[in-house]
Each structure stands twice: as C-alpha cells, then as structure tokens.
Amino acid sequence: MKLVHVVGTRPNFVKMAPVIAALRAADPDGRHVLVHTGQHYDRMMSGIFLEQLGVPEPDHMLGVGSGSHAAQLGGVLEAIAPVLTAEEPDLVIVPGDVNSTLAAALACAHLRIPLAHVEAGLRSFDRTMPEEVNRVLTDQVSDLLFTHSPEAAINLAAEGVPGERVHLVGNTMIDSLVALEDRFRGIGACSAHGLEAGSYLLVTLHRPALVDGPLLGAAIDALAAVSESMPVVFPVHPRTRAALGERAGRLPEGLMLTDPVGYLDFLSLEADARAALTDSGGIQEETTYLGVPCFTLRDNTERPITIEHGTNHLLGLDPERIAEVPGLVAAAGRGPVDPPPLWDGRAAERLAAVVTGIHAT
Ligand code: UD1
Ligand code: UDP
C-alpha cells in the first residue's frame, strides 16, 4: 500500500502519531508518506510534538503558515495537489477539523484519491465555528470514516453518509496519551511553577470567539480573581498571546502565564491539575480519560461523550462564570473513572486493521 498522512497543527500530531505507527507496523513493506502543511510551525506548536511522539521526519513540508481561512485553505489546496498527483497514493488519511484537514480532503476529492478521516462525525451543530464546517465537508468527501464515540455514527447517518463507510475504532488522541503515560507521570511539571499536584487550575483558551474580542480581557480579570484562592497555570496559545498584548505583563502572582508547553509537560500538568478550564477539544477528551474535572468555556461541544461521562461541564461562552470555578471544583469529584469504551490506547491498531483488511480484499 502507499499511504499519505497529512498533519499540520498541534492536535493533529497527537491524533496521527499512533495511526502512522500502527499502519507502518501493519504494512511494513508499504510506503508511508508524511505531509506537514505547516499551519503550525513554532517549535513548541509543532517540532517538539513530532519528536516526543516519535513521528518520522515529514517527507513534504508545505510551509503554508498563518493567514486568513481563505489563505490557509487555498494555500494547502494549491501546495498539496501536486504532491498527491506525484505520489499517487492508495489512500490519504487526515485527522480532526482544522483548515489543513479540509483543504487536503478537497484535494483528494478533486483528484479522485480515496480519503480516510480520523475523528469523523463529531458535531457541535454550530456552524459559526470554522471547525464545524471543516468537519461536515471533510466527512462528506471521505471514503472511510473512523469514529471515536457512538453518537458520531448517528450524526453521519443524519447527513446521508453510508453506514458501511463508518468504523468505530476509538480515540487515537488517547492512544498517544496512553503510550506516553509512564513518561509523563514521572515528570512533575507543576513543581517548576512551585506548585503541588492537585492544587491548581490548568487553563487553555484559544478559540477566536473568546480570544479575538473583548471576552478575553474579562476572562483574564476573572482568572486573576480565582488565582487569589487557587493558583492558575495558563500555557498561552500564540493566537491568545497576540490578542493579550501588554495585558500579559500586569498579572497577580498566582496567575502564571507561560508559553505553550511541550506535550509531555502538558500531560503532566493536566494529570496533576485539580481541574482544567478550557475551550480546547482535545483537553476535554484527555481530562475525561484522566478523571480530571474540566470546565469548558463554550456554549456547546462536539464531544458530548465527555459531558455524559461526568468529567466535563459546559460553562457557556461567559467569562463571568469563571468566578464559580473554585466552588464547582470543590464540589466536583476527582480520581480514576473508567474511560469511555474504546478510549483504551488501541484505537490506531483497530484503524490499521480496517485499512489493511479493505486493501487486502
Ligand atoms: C487552529 C485550528 C483550531 C485548533 C487549533 C489548535 C483552524 C480553523 N483552526 O487554530 O481548530 O483548535 O489550531 O491549536 O484550522 N501562530 C503562531 N505560531 C504557530 C501557529 C500559529 O504564532 O506555530 C499564531 C499566528 O499568529 C496565527 C495564529 O496563531 O495567525 C492562529 O493560528 P491558526 O493556525 O490560524 O489558528 P489556530 O487559532 O491555531
Ligand atoms: N497541548 C500541549 N501543550 C499546550 C497545550 C496543549 O501539548 O501548551 C496538547 C494537549 O495535550 C492536546 C492538544 O495539545 O493533546 C490540544 O491542542 P489544542 O488545544 O491546541 O487544539 P484542539 O484540541 O482544541 O483542536
């Protein structure tokens, strides 16, 4: 088989590393080509993930970089089409819901190359988010749809996707976490901030609806107030850093803003947190696996399984609700809970079995 794997952003590396490894193991004589679109490019948003997750050097670096949605979609589409034409793969595999994902998917549709989508069928039903549009359209042009929770198949059926294309394999992002569990459990990254495990709130915020407007200032004020009773560690996404500007320099001692941290350090901070406050998709899932209470500063989630599981709580897109977090944290349980079915570290293995099985017939 000749497979092309497409990555481009921080969460993509985490979702695809186990898929690439499992397909290489299942088809050692095949050719496995890695394309990095370059949507994320800072070392702490890209290179460190490839290293820590043991992903081989990309074969093609498209270098698309930052820009408007139009520039990113157009840039990836234009750059990836000749690569796919030259490589002539049997299958292209794309993860998640970022602009790089949709652009690669459209290129496959135009070139009539079979496409597989990892993390298919998630829906927030909120088309004001570019990710929702990217998900719906990528699923429409995919030949193989790999899902991680049962509601995805219902969402896909409602959009007319034939059931035989859909395969429930589990959560490949959790595969990465499980594979590195022995390593990150021993790090104790919180001690670098003078903190003890179980004592602090871990925060990440990067959605445009929150950080590209006035809500970000209100969120920082609310976090400053929370930090008087509970230390706050906030690794800041570059989008958020740009939006914060000079505000980031005038903060109380208990509100610790840092640059984005590498994957192992982040998992350590996450596993040892008393709770997390986030608008990230991946962090809603990882806290579910880790049994850490998660408060999601959004009006909706495409990951309802994390709510049903009991770890994730939707606060709404309302920074004022951050004031409630210390009380909610005190009331929330913490500790081992069984993860959702198939969030067990073996999703990529099941995915590879489907791909190789179909190719063999
Ligand atoms: C993108 C995804 C989002 C995902 C997030 C993961 C889309 C539409 N959005 O959002 O779904 O949750 O990645 O982190 O695809 N920047 C840097 N260095 C980098 C990368 C970005 O400085 O390595 C800055 C640039 O100023 C850039 C901004 O961050 O304009 C936003 O980057 P972009 O990739 O456009 O969107 P994200 O907010 O990262
Ligand atoms: N992450 C990380 N360092 C950070 C913030 C996040 O390693 O400073 C990891 C996190 O463990 C998860 C992924 O990045 O695996 C989530 O990415 P992000 O929140 O950027 O994107 P989303 O999941 O919202 O698309």
CSV table of C-alpha atoms and ligand atoms in Angstrom, one decimal:
chain,number,residue,atom,x,y,z
A,1,MET,CA,0.0,0.0,0.0
A,2,LYS,CA,1.0,3.6,-0.5
A,3,LEU,CA,-0.4,5.9,2.2
A,4,VAL,CA,-0.2,9.6,2.6
A,5,HIS,CA,-0.7,11.0,6.1
A,6,VAL,CA,-1.5,14.7,6.4
A,7,VAL,CA,-0.7,16.7,9.6
A,8,GLY,CA,-0.5,20.5,10.2
A,9,THR,CA,-1.5,21.6,13.7
A,10,ARG,CA,-0.7,20.7,17.3
A,11,PRO,CA,-3.7,18.4,17.9
A,12,ASN,CA,-3.2,16.7,14.6
A,13,PHE,CA,0.3,15.4,15.6
A,14,VAL,CA,-1.2,13.9,18.7
A,15,LYS,CA,-4.1,12.3,16.8
A,16,MET,CA,-2.0,10.9,13.9
A,17,ALA,CA,1.2,9.7,15.6
A,18,PRO,CA,-0.3,6.4,16.7
A,19,VAL,CA,-2.1,6.0,13.3
A,20,ILE,CA,1.1,6.4,11.4
A,21,ALA,CA,2.9,4.0,13.7
A,22,ALA,CA,0.1,1.3,13.6
A,23,LEU,CA,-0.1,1.5,9.8
A,24,ARG,CA,3.6,1.2,9.5
A,25,ALA,CA,3.5,-1.9,11.7
A,26,ALA,CA,0.6,-3.4,9.9
A,27,ASP,CA,2.1,-2.8,6.5
A,28,PRO,CA,5.9,-2.7,6.9
A,29,ASP,CA,6.5,-3.2,3.2
A,30,GLY,CA,4.2,-0.3,2.3
A,31,ARG,CA,5.2,3.3,1.6
A,32,HIS,CA,4.1,5.8,4.2
A,33,VAL,CA,4.4,9.4,3.2
A,34,LEU,CA,4.1,12.2,5.7
A,35,VAL,CA,2.9,15.6,4.6
A,36,HIS,CA,3.2,18.6,7.0
A,37,THR,CA,1.2,21.5,5.8
A,38,GLY,CA,3.0,24.0,8.1
A,39,GLN,CA,-0.2,25.5,9.5
A,40,HIS,CA,1.6,25.4,12.9
A,41,TYR,CA,5.3,25.9,12.7
A,42,ASP,CA,6.7,27.2,16.1
A,43,ARG,CA,8.9,24.5,17.7
A,44,MET,CA,6.5,24.4,20.7
A,45,MET,CA,3.5,24.0,18.4
A,46,SER,CA,5.0,21.5,16.0
A,47,GLY,CA,8.6,20.1,16.2
A,48,ILE,CA,8.5,19.1,19.8
A,49,PHE,CA,5.4,17.0,19.2
A,50,LEU,CA,6.9,15.1,16.3
A,51,GLU,CA,10.0,14.4,18.5
A,52,GLN,CA,8.2,13.4,21.7
A,53,LEU,CA,5.6,11.3,19.7
A,54,GLY,CA,8.3,9.6,17.6
A,55,VAL,CA,6.9,10.8,14.3
A,56,PRO,CA,9.3,10.4,11.4
A,57,GLU,CA,10.6,13.5,9.6
A,58,PRO,CA,7.9,14.7,7.2
A,59,ASP,CA,8.6,13.9,3.5
A,60,HIS,CA,6.9,17.1,2.3
A,61,MET,CA,6.8,20.4,4.2
A,62,LEU,CA,4.2,22.6,2.5
A,63,GLY,CA,5.1,25.7,4.6
A,64,VAL,CA,1.7,27.3,4.4
A,65,GLY,CA,1.9,29.1,7.7
A,66,SER,CA,-0.6,31.6,9.2
A,67,GLY,CA,-3.2,33.7,7.4
A,68,SER,CA,-7.0,34.0,6.9
A,69,HIS,CA,-9.1,30.9,6.4
A,70,ALA,CA,-9.1,31.6,2.7
A,71,ALA,CA,-5.3,31.9,2.6
A,72,GLN,CA,-4.8,28.7,4.6
A,73,LEU,CA,-7.4,26.6,2.7
A,74,GLY,CA,-6.2,27.9,-0.7
A,75,GLY,CA,-2.5,27.6,0.3
A,76,VAL,CA,-2.8,24.0,1.4
A,77,LEU,CA,-5.0,23.1,-1.6
A,78,GLU,CA,-2.6,24.6,-4.1
A,79,ALA,CA,0.5,23.1,-2.4
A,80,ILE,CA,-0.8,19.6,-1.7
A,81,ALA,CA,-2.4,18.9,-5.1
A,82,PRO,CA,1.0,18.4,-7.0
A,83,VAL,CA,2.3,16.3,-4.1
A,84,LEU,CA,-0.7,13.9,-4.3
A,85,THR,CA,-0.5,13.8,-8.1
A,86,ALA,CA,3.2,12.8,-7.9
A,87,GLU,CA,2.8,10.3,-5.0
A,88,GLU,CA,-0.3,8.6,-6.4
A,89,PRO,CA,-1.4,7.1,-3.0
A,90,ASP,CA,-3.9,4.3,-2.5
A,91,LEU,CA,-5.3,6.3,0.5
A,92,VAL,CA,-4.8,9.7,2.1
A,93,ILE,CA,-5.5,10.0,5.9
A,94,VAL,CA,-6.5,13.3,7.5
A,95,PRO,CA,-7.3,14.0,11.2
A,96,GLY,CA,-9.7,16.3,13.0
A,97,ASP,CA,-11.2,19.6,11.9
A,98,VAL,CA,-8.6,22.2,11.1
A,99,ASN,CA,-8.2,24.1,7.9
A,100,SER,CA,-5.4,21.8,6.7
A,101,THR,CA,-7.7,18.9,7.1
A,102,LEU,CA,-10.5,20.3,4.8
A,103,ALA,CA,-8.0,21.5,2.2
A,104,ALA,CA,-6.3,18.1,1.9
A,105,ALA,CA,-9.7,16.5,1.8
A,106,LEU,CA,-10.9,18.7,-1.1
A,107,ALA,CA,-7.7,18.0,-3.0
A,108,CYS,CA,-8.4,14.3,-2.7
A,109,ALA,CA,-12.0,14.8,-3.9
A,110,HIS,CA,-10.8,16.7,-6.9
A,111,LEU,CA,-8.0,14.2,-7.7
A,112,ARG,CA,-10.3,11.1,-7.1
A,113,ILE,CA,-7.9,9.8,-4.4
A,114,PRO,CA,-9.5,7.6,-1.6
A,115,LEU,CA,-9.7,9.5,1.7
A,116,ALA,CA,-9.9,8.4,5.3
A,117,HIS,CA,-11.0,10.8,8.1
A,118,VAL,CA,-9.8,10.2,11.7
A,119,GLU,CA,-12.2,11.6,14.3
A,120,ALA,CA,-15.1,11.7,11.9
A,121,GLY,CA,-18.7,12.5,12.9
A,122,LEU,CA,-18.2,14.9,15.8
A,123,ARG,CA,-20.7,17.8,15.6
A,124,SER,CA,-21.3,20.9,17.7
A,125,PHE,CA,-24.2,21.9,15.4
A,126,ASP,CA,-22.6,25.4,15.5
A,127,ARG,CA,-21.6,26.5,12.0
A,128,THR,CA,-20.2,29.8,13.3
A,129,MET,CA,-17.2,27.7,14.1
A,130,PRO,CA,-14.9,27.1,11.2
A,131,GLU,CA,-14.1,23.6,12.6
A,132,GLU,CA,-17.7,22.6,12.3
A,133,VAL,CA,-17.8,23.5,8.6
A,134,ASN,CA,-14.5,21.7,8.1
A,135,ARG,CA,-15.8,18.5,9.8
A,136,VAL,CA,-19.1,18.4,7.9
A,137,LEU,CA,-17.4,18.9,4.5
A,138,THR,CA,-14.5,16.5,5.2
A,139,ASP,CA,-16.9,13.8,6.2
A,140,GLN,CA,-18.9,14.3,3.0
A,141,VAL,CA,-15.9,13.6,0.8
A,142,SER,CA,-14.4,10.8,2.9
A,143,ASP,CA,-14.5,7.1,1.8
A,144,LEU,CA,-13.5,5.8,5.3
A,145,LEU,CA,-14.7,7.5,8.4
A,146,PHE,CA,-13.1,6.5,11.7
A,147,THR,CA,-15.1,7.5,14.8
A,148,HIS,CA,-14.4,7.5,18.5
A,149,SER,CA,-17.8,7.6,20.1
A,150,PRO,CA,-21.2,6.1,19.2
A,151,GLU,CA,-23.0,9.4,18.6
A,152,ALA,CA,-20.7,10.1,15.6
A,153,ALA,CA,-22.4,7.3,13.6
A,154,ILE,CA,-25.8,8.9,14.3
A,155,ASN,CA,-24.6,12.3,13.1
A,156,LEU,CA,-23.2,10.8,10.0
A,157,ALA,CA,-26.3,8.8,9.2
A,158,ALA,CA,-28.4,12.0,9.5
A,159,GLU,CA,-26.1,13.7,6.9
A,160,GLY,CA,-26.6,10.7,4.5
A,161,VAL,CA,-23.1,9.1,4.9
A,162,PRO,CA,-23.5,5.4,4.1
A,163,GLY,CA,-23.1,3.3,7.2
A,164,GLU,CA,-20.6,0.9,5.6
A,165,ARG,CA,-18.0,3.7,5.4
A,166,VAL,CA,-18.1,4.3,9.2
A,167,HIS,CA,-15.9,2.4,11.6
A,168,LEU,CA,-16.0,2.9,15.3
A,169,VAL,CA,-12.4,2.3,16.3
A,170,GLY,CA,-11.9,4.6,19.4
A,171,ASN,CA,-9.9,7.6,20.3
A,172,THR,CA,-6.4,7.9,18.7
A,173,MET,CA,-5.6,11.0,20.8
A,174,ILE,CA,-6.0,8.8,23.9
A,175,ASP,CA,-3.6,6.3,22.3
A,176,SER,CA,-0.9,8.9,22.3
A,177,LEU,CA,-1.6,9.7,26.0
A,178,VAL,CA,-1.6,6.0,27.0
A,179,ALA,CA,1.7,5.4,25.0
A,180,LEU,CA,3.5,8.1,27.0
A,181,GLU,CA,1.8,7.6,30.4
A,182,ASP,CA,4.9,6.1,32.0
A,183,ARG,CA,7.0,9.0,30.9
A,184,PHE,CA,4.7,11.9,31.8
A,185,ARG,CA,3.5,10.5,35.1
A,186,GLY,CA,7.1,10.9,36.5
A,187,ILE,CA,7.8,14.5,35.3
A,188,GLY,CA,6.0,16.5,38.0
A,189,ALA,CA,5.9,19.6,35.7
A,190,CYS,CA,3.9,21.6,38.2
A,191,SER,CA,6.9,21.8,40.6
A,192,ALA,CA,8.7,24.1,38.1
A,193,HIS,CA,5.9,26.6,39.0
A,194,GLY,CA,6.3,26.0,42.7
A,195,LEU,CA,3.0,24.0,42.8
A,196,GLU,CA,1.9,20.8,44.3
A,197,ALA,CA,-0.1,18.1,42.4
A,198,GLY,CA,-3.8,18.6,42.9
A,199,SER,CA,-3.6,22.2,43.9
A,200,TYR,CA,-4.1,24.3,40.8
A,201,LEU,CA,-6.3,25.1,37.9
A,202,LEU,CA,-4.8,24.5,34.4
A,203,VAL,CA,-6.2,26.9,31.8
A,204,THR,CA,-6.0,27.0,28.0
A,205,LEU,CA,-8.1,29.3,25.8
A,206,HIS,CA,-7.6,29.8,22.0
A,207,ARG,CA,-11.0,29.9,20.2
A,208,PRO,CA,-11.5,33.1,18.2
A,209,ALA,CA,-15.0,33.6,19.7
A,210,LEU,CA,-13.3,34.0,23.1
A,211,VAL,CA,-9.9,35.4,22.5
A,212,ASP,CA,-10.3,37.6,19.4
A,213,GLY,CA,-12.6,40.1,21.1
A,214,PRO,CA,-13.4,41.7,24.5
A,215,LEU,CA,-14.2,38.5,26.3
A,216,LEU,CA,-10.5,37.7,26.7
A,217,GLY,CA,-10.0,40.7,28.9
A,218,ALA,CA,-13.0,39.7,31.0
A,219,ALA,CA,-11.6,36.1,31.2
A,220,ILE,CA,-8.2,37.3,32.4
A,221,ASP,CA,-9.8,39.5,35.1
A,222,ALA,CA,-11.9,36.6,36.3
A,223,LEU,CA,-8.8,34.3,36.3
A,224,ALA,CA,-6.9,36.9,38.3
A,225,ALA,CA,-9.7,36.8,40.9
A,226,VAL,CA,-9.7,33.0,41.0
A,227,SER,CA,-5.9,32.9,41.4
A,228,GLU,CA,-6.3,34.5,44.9
A,229,SER,CA,-7.8,31.3,46.2
A,230,MET,CA,-6.4,28.7,43.7
A,231,PRO,CA,-3.2,29.0,41.7
A,232,VAL,CA,-3.7,29.2,37.9
A,233,VAL,CA,-1.3,27.9,35.3
A,234,PHE,CA,-2.1,29.1,31.8
A,235,PRO,CA,0.1,28.0,28.8
A,236,VAL,CA,-0.9,30.6,26.3
A,237,HIS,CA,-1.6,29.7,22.6
A,238,PRO,CA,0.1,32.1,20.1
A,239,ARG,CA,-3.3,33.4,18.9
A,240,THR,CA,-4.1,34.3,22.5
A,241,ARG,CA,-0.7,35.7,23.2
A,242,ALA,CA,-1.1,38.1,20.3
A,243,ALA,CA,-4.5,39.1,21.5
A,244,LEU,CA,-3.3,39.7,25.1
A,245,GLY,CA,-0.6,42.2,24.2
A,246,GLU,CA,0.6,44.2,27.1
A,247,ARG,CA,-2.1,42.8,29.5
A,248,ALA,CA,0.1,39.7,29.9
A,249,GLY,CA,2.7,41.8,31.8
A,250,ARG,CA,0.4,43.0,34.7
A,251,LEU,CA,-0.9,40.0,36.5
A,252,PRO,CA,-1.2,38.8,40.0
A,253,GLU,CA,1.4,36.3,41.3
A,254,GLY,CA,-1.0,33.4,41.4
A,255,LEU,CA,-1.9,33.7,37.7
A,256,MET,CA,1.0,32.1,35.9
A,257,LEU,CA,1.1,32.6,32.1
A,258,THR,CA,3.6,30.6,30.2
A,259,ASP,CA,4.5,29.9,26.6
A,260,PRO,CA,2.8,26.8,25.1
A,261,VAL,CA,4.4,23.8,26.7
A,262,GLY,CA,5.6,20.5,25.1
A,263,TYR,CA,3.3,17.5,25.0
A,264,LEU,CA,4.9,15.6,27.9
A,265,ASP,CA,5.0,18.6,30.2
A,266,PHE,CA,1.4,19.5,29.3
A,267,LEU,CA,0.1,15.9,30.0
A,268,SER,CA,2.0,16.1,33.4
A,269,LEU,CA,0.3,19.5,34.2
A,270,GLU,CA,-3.0,18.1,33.1
A,271,ALA,CA,-2.8,14.8,35.1
A,272,ASP,CA,-1.8,16.7,38.3
A,273,ALA,CA,-4.3,19.5,38.0
A,274,ARG,CA,-7.1,19.9,40.5
A,275,ALA,CA,-9.2,20.9,37.4
A,276,ALA,CA,-8.9,22.3,33.9
A,277,LEU,CA,-10.7,25.3,32.4
A,278,THR,CA,-10.5,25.3,28.6
A,279,ASP,CA,-12.1,25.8,25.2
A,280,SER,CA,-9.9,23.1,23.6
A,281,GLY,CA,-11.4,20.0,22.1
A,282,GLY,CA,-8.5,17.7,22.9
A,283,ILE,CA,-8.3,18.8,26.5
A,284,GLN,CA,-12.0,17.9,27.1
A,285,GLU,CA,-11.1,14.4,26.0
A,286,GLU,CA,-7.8,14.0,27.8
A,287,THR,CA,-9.3,15.2,31.1
A,288,THR,CA,-12.1,12.6,30.6
A,289,TYR,CA,-9.5,9.9,30.3
A,290,LEU,CA,-7.5,11.2,33.3
A,291,GLY,CA,-10.6,11.8,35.5
A,292,VAL,CA,-9.7,15.5,36.0
A,293,PRO,CA,-12.8,17.8,36.2
A,294,CYS,CA,-12.9,20.0,33.1
A,295,PHE,CA,-14.9,23.3,32.8
A,296,THR,CA,-15.4,24.2,29.1
A,297,LEU,CA,-15.9,27.9,28.4
A,298,ARG,CA,-18.1,27.4,25.3
A,299,ASP,CA,-21.8,27.3,24.6
A,300,ASN,CA,-21.6,23.9,23.0
A,301,THR,CA,-19.3,20.9,22.5
A,302,GLU,CA,-18.9,18.5,19.6
A,303,ARG,CA,-17.7,16.0,22.3
A,304,PRO,CA,-20.9,15.3,24.3
A,305,ILE,CA,-19.5,12.0,25.5
A,306,THR,CA,-17.2,14.0,27.8
A,307,ILE,CA,-20.3,15.6,29.4
A,308,GLU,CA,-22.2,12.3,29.7
A,309,HIS,CA,-19.1,10.8,31.3
A,310,GLY,CA,-19.3,13.3,34.1
A,311,THR,CA,-15.8,14.9,33.9
A,312,ASN,CA,-16.7,17.8,31.5
A,313,HIS,CA,-19.0,20.7,32.4
A,314,LEU,CA,-20.1,23.3,29.9
A,315,LEU,CA,-19.9,26.8,31.5
A,316,GLY,CA,-21.0,28.7,28.4
A,317,LEU,CA,-19.1,31.4,26.5
A,318,ASP,CA,-19.3,33.6,29.5
A,319,PRO,CA,-16.2,34.7,31.4
A,320,GLU,CA,-18.3,35.8,34.4
A,321,ARG,CA,-18.9,32.1,35.1
A,322,ILE,CA,-15.2,31.6,35.8
A,323,ALA,CA,-15.8,33.1,39.2
A,324,GLU,CA,-17.9,29.9,40.0
A,325,VAL,CA,-15.0,27.6,39.2
A,326,PRO,CA,-13.5,27.3,42.7
A,327,GLY,CA,-16.9,26.3,44.2
A,328,LEU,CA,-17.6,23.9,41.4
A,329,VAL,CA,-14.1,22.4,41.7
A,330,ALA,CA,-14.7,21.8,45.4
A,331,ALA,CA,-18.0,20.0,44.6
A,332,ALA,CA,-16.5,18.0,41.7
A,333,GLY,CA,-15.1,14.6,42.2
A,334,ARG,CA,-11.6,13.7,41.1
A,335,GLY,CA,-9.9,10.5,40.5
A,336,PRO,CA,-9.9,7.4,38.4
A,337,VAL,CA,-13.0,6.7,36.4
A,338,ASP,CA,-13.3,4.2,33.6
A,339,PRO,CA,-12.7,5.9,30.3
A,340,PRO,CA,-15.4,5.7,27.6
A,341,PRO,CA,-15.4,2.4,25.6
A,342,LEU,CA,-12.5,2.1,23.1
A,343,TRP,CA,-10.6,5.0,24.7
A,344,ASP,CA,-8.0,2.4,25.6
A,345,GLY,CA,-4.8,3.0,23.8
A,346,ARG,CA,-5.6,0.6,20.9
A,347,ALA,CA,-7.7,2.7,18.6
A,348,ALA,CA,-5.0,3.1,15.9
A,349,GLU,CA,-4.4,-0.7,15.9
A,350,ARG,CA,-8.1,-1.2,15.1
A,351,LEU,CA,-8.0,1.5,12.5
A,352,ALA,CA,-5.0,-0.1,10.8
A,353,ALA,CA,-6.8,-3.5,10.8
A,354,VAL,CA,-9.7,-1.9,8.9
A,355,VAL,CA,-7.4,-0.2,6.3
A,356,THR,CA,-5.3,-3.3,5.7
A,357,GLY,CA,-8.3,-5.5,5.6
A,358,ILE,CA,-10.1,-3.4,3.0
A,359,HIS,CA,-6.9,-3.2,0.9
A,360,ALA,CA,-6.5,-7.0,1.0
A,361,THR,CA,-10.0,-7.6,-0.5
B,1,UD1,C1,-6.2,26.1,14.7
B,1,UD1,C2,-7.5,25.4,14.3
B,1,UD1,C3,-8.3,25.1,15.6
B,1,UD1,C4,-7.4,24.3,16.5
B,1,UD1,C5,-6.1,25.0,16.8
B,1,UD1,C6,-5.2,24.0,17.6
B,1,UD1,C7,-8.5,26.2,12.1
B,1,UD1,C8,-9.6,27.0,11.6
B,1,UD1,N1,-8.3,26.3,13.5
B,1,UD1,O1,-6.5,27.3,15.3
B,1,UD1,O2,-9.4,24.3,15.2
B,1,UD1,O3,-8.1,24.1,17.7
B,1,UD1,O4,-5.4,25.2,15.6
B,1,UD1,O5,-4.2,24.7,18.3
B,1,UD1,O6,-7.8,25.4,11.5
B,1,UD1,N2,0.6,31.1,15.4
B,1,UD1,C9,2.0,31.2,15.7
B,1,UD1,N3,2.8,30.1,15.6
B,1,UD1,C10,2.3,28.9,15.2
B,1,UD1,C11,1.0,28.8,14.8
B,1,UD1,C12,0.1,29.9,14.9
B,1,UD1,O7,2.4,32.3,16.1
B,1,UD1,O8,3.1,28.0,15.1
B,1,UD1,C13,-0.2,32.3,15.5
B,1,UD1,C14,-0.3,33.1,14.2
B,1,UD1,O9,-0.4,34.5,14.6
B,1,UD1,C15,-1.7,32.7,13.7
B,1,UD1,C16,-2.5,32.4,14.9
B,1,UD1,O10,-1.5,31.8,15.8
B,1,UD1,O11,-2.3,33.7,12.9
B,1,UD1,C17,-3.6,31.4,14.7
B,1,UD1,O12,-3.1,30.2,14.0
B,1,UD1,P1,-4.1,29.3,13.1
B,1,UD1,O13,-3.4,28.1,12.7
B,1,UD1,O14,-4.7,30.2,12.0
B,1,UD1,O15,-5.3,29.0,14.0
B,1,UD1,P2,-5.4,28.5,15.5
B,1,UD1,O16,-6.0,29.5,16.4
B,1,UD1,O17,-4.1,27.9,15.9
B,2,UDP,N1,-1.2,20.7,24.4
B,2,UDP,C1,0.2,20.8,24.7
B,2,UDP,N2,0.7,21.9,25.1
B,2,UDP,C2,-0.1,23.1,25.4
B,2,UDP,C3,-1.5,23.0,25.1
B,2,UDP,C4,-2.0,21.8,24.6
B,2,UDP,O1,0.9,19.8,24.5
B,2,UDP,O2,0.5,24.1,25.9
B,2,UDP,C5,-1.8,19.5,23.8
B,2,UDP,C6,-2.9,18.8,24.6
B,2,UDP,O3,-2.4,17.9,25.5
B,2,UDP,C7,-3.7,18.2,23.5
B,2,UDP,C8,-3.5,19.1,22.3
B,2,UDP,O4,-2.3,19.9,22.6
B,2,UDP,O5,-3.1,16.9,23.1
B,2,UDP,C9,-4.7,20.0,22.2
B,2,UDP,O6,-4.5,21.0,21.2
B,2,UDP,P1,-5.3,22.4,21.1
B,2,UDP,O7,-6.0,22.7,22.4
B,2,UDP,O8,-4.4,23.4,20.5
B,2,UDP,O9,-6.3,22.1,20.0
B,2,UDP,P2,-7.8,21.5,19.9
B,2,UDP,O10,-7.8,20.1,20.6
B,2,UDP,O11,-8.7,22.5,20.6
B,2,UDP,O12,-8.1,21.4,18.5
